[in-house]
Tab-separated table of C-alpha atoms in Angstrom:
chain	number	residue	atom	x	y	z
A	32	TYR	CA	-85.895	-76.946	-38.606
A	33	LEU	CA	-86.628	-80.145	-36.718
A	34	PRO	CA	-90.178	-81.406	-36.360
A	35	SER	CA	-91.551	-81.663	-32.861
A	36	PRO	CA	-91.197	-85.135	-31.406
A	37	THR	CA	-94.340	-87.184	-31.420
A	38	PRO	CA	-95.354	-89.027	-28.296
A	39	PRO	CA	-94.375	-92.683	-28.334
A	40	VAL	CA	-97.052	-95.083	-29.459
A	41	ALA	CA	-97.804	-97.923	-27.079
A	42	HIS	CA	-96.365	-101.174	-28.381
A	43	ARG	CA	-99.375	-103.166	-27.312
A	44	ASP	CA	-101.459	-101.320	-29.882
A	45	ARG	CA	-99.265	-102.777	-32.590
A	46	GLY	CA	-99.051	-106.162	-30.888
A	47	VAL	CA	-95.245	-106.066	-30.801
A	48	ALA	CA	-94.375	-106.254	-27.132
A	49	ALA	CA	-97.280	-108.316	-25.869
A	50	MET	CA	-96.328	-111.144	-23.564
A	51	ILE	CA	-96.542	-114.597	-25.131
A	52	GLU	CA	-98.634	-116.920	-22.990
A	53	TYR	CA	-97.380	-120.508	-22.982
A	54	ASP	CA	-99.525	-123.499	-22.121
A	55	GLU	CA	-97.550	-125.733	-19.788
A	56	ASP	CA	-99.963	-128.648	-20.025
A	57	TRP	CA	-98.761	-129.704	-23.454
A	58	PRO	CA	-95.267	-128.496	-24.495
A	59	PHE	CA	-95.718	-129.459	-28.153
A	60	ALA	CA	-98.392	-126.780	-28.536
A	61	THR	CA	-95.594	-124.243	-28.194
A	62	LEU	CA	-93.887	-125.661	-31.280
A	63	LYS	CA	-97.008	-125.118	-33.384
A	64	ARG	CA	-97.272	-121.411	-32.535
A	65	LEU	CA	-96.233	-118.945	-35.192
A	66	ARG	CA	-96.526	-115.764	-33.135
A	67	GLY	CA	-93.194	-115.154	-31.444
A	68	SER	CA	-91.575	-118.131	-33.164
A	69	VAL	CA	-88.368	-118.159	-35.186
A	70	ILE	CA	-89.666	-120.893	-37.468
A	71	PRO	CA	-91.289	-118.645	-40.128
A	72	ARG	CA	-88.119	-116.604	-40.521
A	73	ALA	CA	-85.943	-119.728	-40.591
A	74	VAL	CA	-88.153	-121.218	-43.303
A	75	LEU	CA	-87.542	-118.145	-45.473
A	76	TYR	CA	-83.831	-118.935	-45.423
A	77	ALA	CA	-83.982	-122.734	-45.430
A	78	VAL	CA	-86.595	-123.569	-48.081
A	79	PRO	CA	-85.333	-121.799	-51.262
A	80	ALA	CA	-82.096	-123.805	-51.552
A	81	PRO	CA	-83.728	-127.271	-51.512
A	82	ILE	CA	-86.395	-126.062	-53.931
A	83	LEU	CA	-83.690	-124.832	-56.313
A	84	ALA	CA	-81.840	-128.144	-55.962
A	85	MET	CA	-85.003	-130.114	-56.769
A	86	ILE	CA	-85.679	-127.911	-59.812
A	87	LEU	CA	-82.121	-128.438	-61.080
A	88	LEU	CA	-82.343	-132.215	-60.619
A	89	TRP	CA	-85.726	-132.277	-62.362
A	90	CYS	CA	-84.300	-130.207	-65.251
A	91	LYS	CA	-81.374	-132.622	-65.493
A	92	ASP	CA	-83.765	-135.524	-66.026
A	93	VAL	CA	-86.231	-133.734	-68.312
A	94	PHE	CA	-83.938	-131.423	-70.346
A	95	PRO	CA	-80.507	-133.123	-70.547
A	96	ASP	CA	-79.476	-131.238	-73.715
A	97	ALA	CA	-80.281	-127.821	-72.240
A	98	MET	CA	-78.411	-128.700	-69.063
A	99	ALA	CA	-75.372	-129.768	-71.105
A	100	ALA	CA	-75.498	-126.514	-73.070
A	101	LEU	CA	-75.481	-124.543	-69.806
A	102	GLN	CA	-72.745	-126.825	-68.433
A	103	LEU	CA	-75.015	-127.820	-65.562
A	104	ASP	CA	-75.046	-131.499	-66.477
A	105	GLN	CA	-72.383	-132.304	-63.915
A	106	LEU	CA	-74.721	-132.143	-60.935
A	107	ASP	CA	-73.410	-135.490	-59.756
A	108	ASP	CA	-70.288	-133.643	-58.639
A	109	LEU	CA	-72.425	-131.969	-55.975
A	110	ARG	CA	-72.679	-135.326	-54.308
A	111	ALA	CA	-68.922	-135.716	-54.156
A	112	SER	CA	-67.350	-136.109	-50.765
A	113	TYR	CA	-65.354	-132.864	-51.065
A	114	MET	CA	-68.471	-130.748	-51.446
A	115	TYR	CA	-70.207	-132.551	-48.614
A	116	SER	CA	-67.138	-132.248	-46.373
A	117	ALA	CA	-66.708	-128.539	-47.091
A	118	SER	CA	-70.324	-127.681	-46.415
A	119	THR	CA	-70.423	-129.874	-43.306
A	120	MET	CA	-67.270	-128.227	-41.989
A	121	ALA	CA	-68.639	-124.726	-42.629
A	122	ILE	CA	-71.919	-125.538	-40.884
A	123	PHE	CA	-70.026	-127.168	-38.015
A	124	PHE	CA	-67.894	-124.056	-37.485
A	125	LEU	CA	-70.905	-121.737	-37.701
A	126	VAL	CA	-72.911	-123.778	-35.200
A	127	THR	CA	-69.899	-124.090	-32.889
A	128	PHE	CA	-69.234	-120.345	-33.028
A	129	ARG	CA	-72.871	-119.457	-32.339
A	130	THR	CA	-73.041	-121.958	-29.485
A	131	GLN	CA	-69.877	-120.559	-27.925
A	132	GLN	CA	-71.239	-117.024	-28.240
A	133	ALA	CA	-74.529	-118.050	-26.598
A	134	LEU	CA	-72.740	-119.919	-23.835
A	135	GLY	CA	-70.447	-116.948	-23.195
A	136	ARG	CA	-73.431	-114.612	-22.958
A	137	PHE	CA	-75.193	-117.021	-20.620
A	138	TRP	CA	-72.231	-117.241	-18.248
A	139	GLU	CA	-71.698	-113.473	-18.381
A	140	GLY	CA	-75.343	-112.910	-17.487
A	141	THR	CA	-75.177	-115.503	-14.728
A	142	SER	CA	-72.052	-113.975	-13.209
A	143	LEU	CA	-73.561	-110.470	-13.374
A	144	LEU	CA	-76.711	-111.776	-11.701
A	145	HIS	CA	-74.665	-113.297	-8.874
A	146	GLN	CA	-72.683	-110.074	-8.567
A	147	MET	CA	-75.931	-108.098	-8.329
A	148	ARG	CA	-77.237	-110.449	-5.641
A	149	GLY	CA	-73.991	-109.956	-3.718
A	150	GLU	CA	-74.369	-106.182	-3.950
A	151	TRP	CA	-77.946	-106.457	-2.683
A	152	PHE	CA	-76.779	-108.600	0.222
A	153	ASP	CA	-74.087	-106.038	1.081
A	154	SER	CA	-76.584	-103.175	0.982
A	155	VAL	CA	-79.056	-105.033	3.222
A	156	SER	CA	-76.231	-105.896	5.632
A	157	CYS	CA	-75.213	-102.235	5.792
A	158	LEU	CA	-78.793	-101.065	6.345
A	159	ILE	CA	-79.363	-103.583	9.114
A	160	THR	CA	-76.066	-102.582	10.723
A	161	PHE	CA	-76.872	-98.869	10.480
A	162	SER	CA	-80.255	-99.471	12.131
A	163	ARG	CA	-78.525	-101.054	15.125
A	164	SER	CA	-78.003	-97.710	16.849
A	165	ALA	CA	-81.764	-97.020	16.878
A	166	LEU	CA	-82.626	-100.509	18.133
A	167	GLU	CA	-82.697	-99.477	21.815
A	168	GLU	CA	-84.899	-96.387	21.299
A	169	LYS	CA	-87.297	-97.677	18.607
A	170	ALA	CA	-87.113	-101.435	18.899
A	171	GLU	CA	-90.489	-102.184	17.317
A	172	GLU	CA	-89.990	-99.847	14.350
A	173	VAL	CA	-86.453	-101.095	13.724
A	174	THR	CA	-87.634	-104.708	13.849
A	175	GLU	CA	-90.441	-103.927	11.400
A	176	PHE	CA	-87.972	-102.088	9.127
A	177	ARG	CA	-85.555	-105.015	9.187
A	178	HIS	CA	-88.268	-107.577	8.483
A	179	THR	CA	-89.636	-105.472	5.631
A	180	LEU	CA	-86.155	-105.001	4.199
A	181	VAL	CA	-85.375	-108.710	4.339
A	182	ARG	CA	-88.716	-109.583	2.739
A	183	LEU	CA	-88.203	-107.058	-0.066
A	184	MET	CA	-84.721	-108.378	-0.790
A	185	SER	CA	-86.089	-111.903	-0.696
A	186	LEU	CA	-88.541	-110.861	-3.402
A	187	CYS	CA	-85.691	-109.331	-5.408
A	188	HIS	CA	-83.840	-112.643	-5.221
A	189	GLY	CA	-86.928	-114.507	-6.334
A	190	SER	CA	-86.744	-116.895	-3.415
């Protein structure tokens, strides 16, 4: 037995899909917004590690015997060039990979957009050509149809 489907709830009631209005007068105001921003989620991932590092360094200064007992007294090794190089290399590869993925998606979207515009142009060309036979009998209506068609396609192109 499956329950009957409930009608979908409008997203605007929950505030999920509402359009974010940006103020173009001052671009830095956009950076201070939390709604629709990735900054709060990024902070959840970025802040705990430095806090843990500060706590460990504080414990090293305040409780050196306890740190030695836990074999955590060698925190100076974290500053070694190997650790820095390894973490820098890992971050470099992650950022490079993500940038390449984003760039690939951008170019794929751009090429699909140009392909769609080409298809629109072909369809308008065909419609204008097919209306040629009625041009002699209904010249005014065909001209109005062609002008309307070109204007609509111009709106689709955003130009």
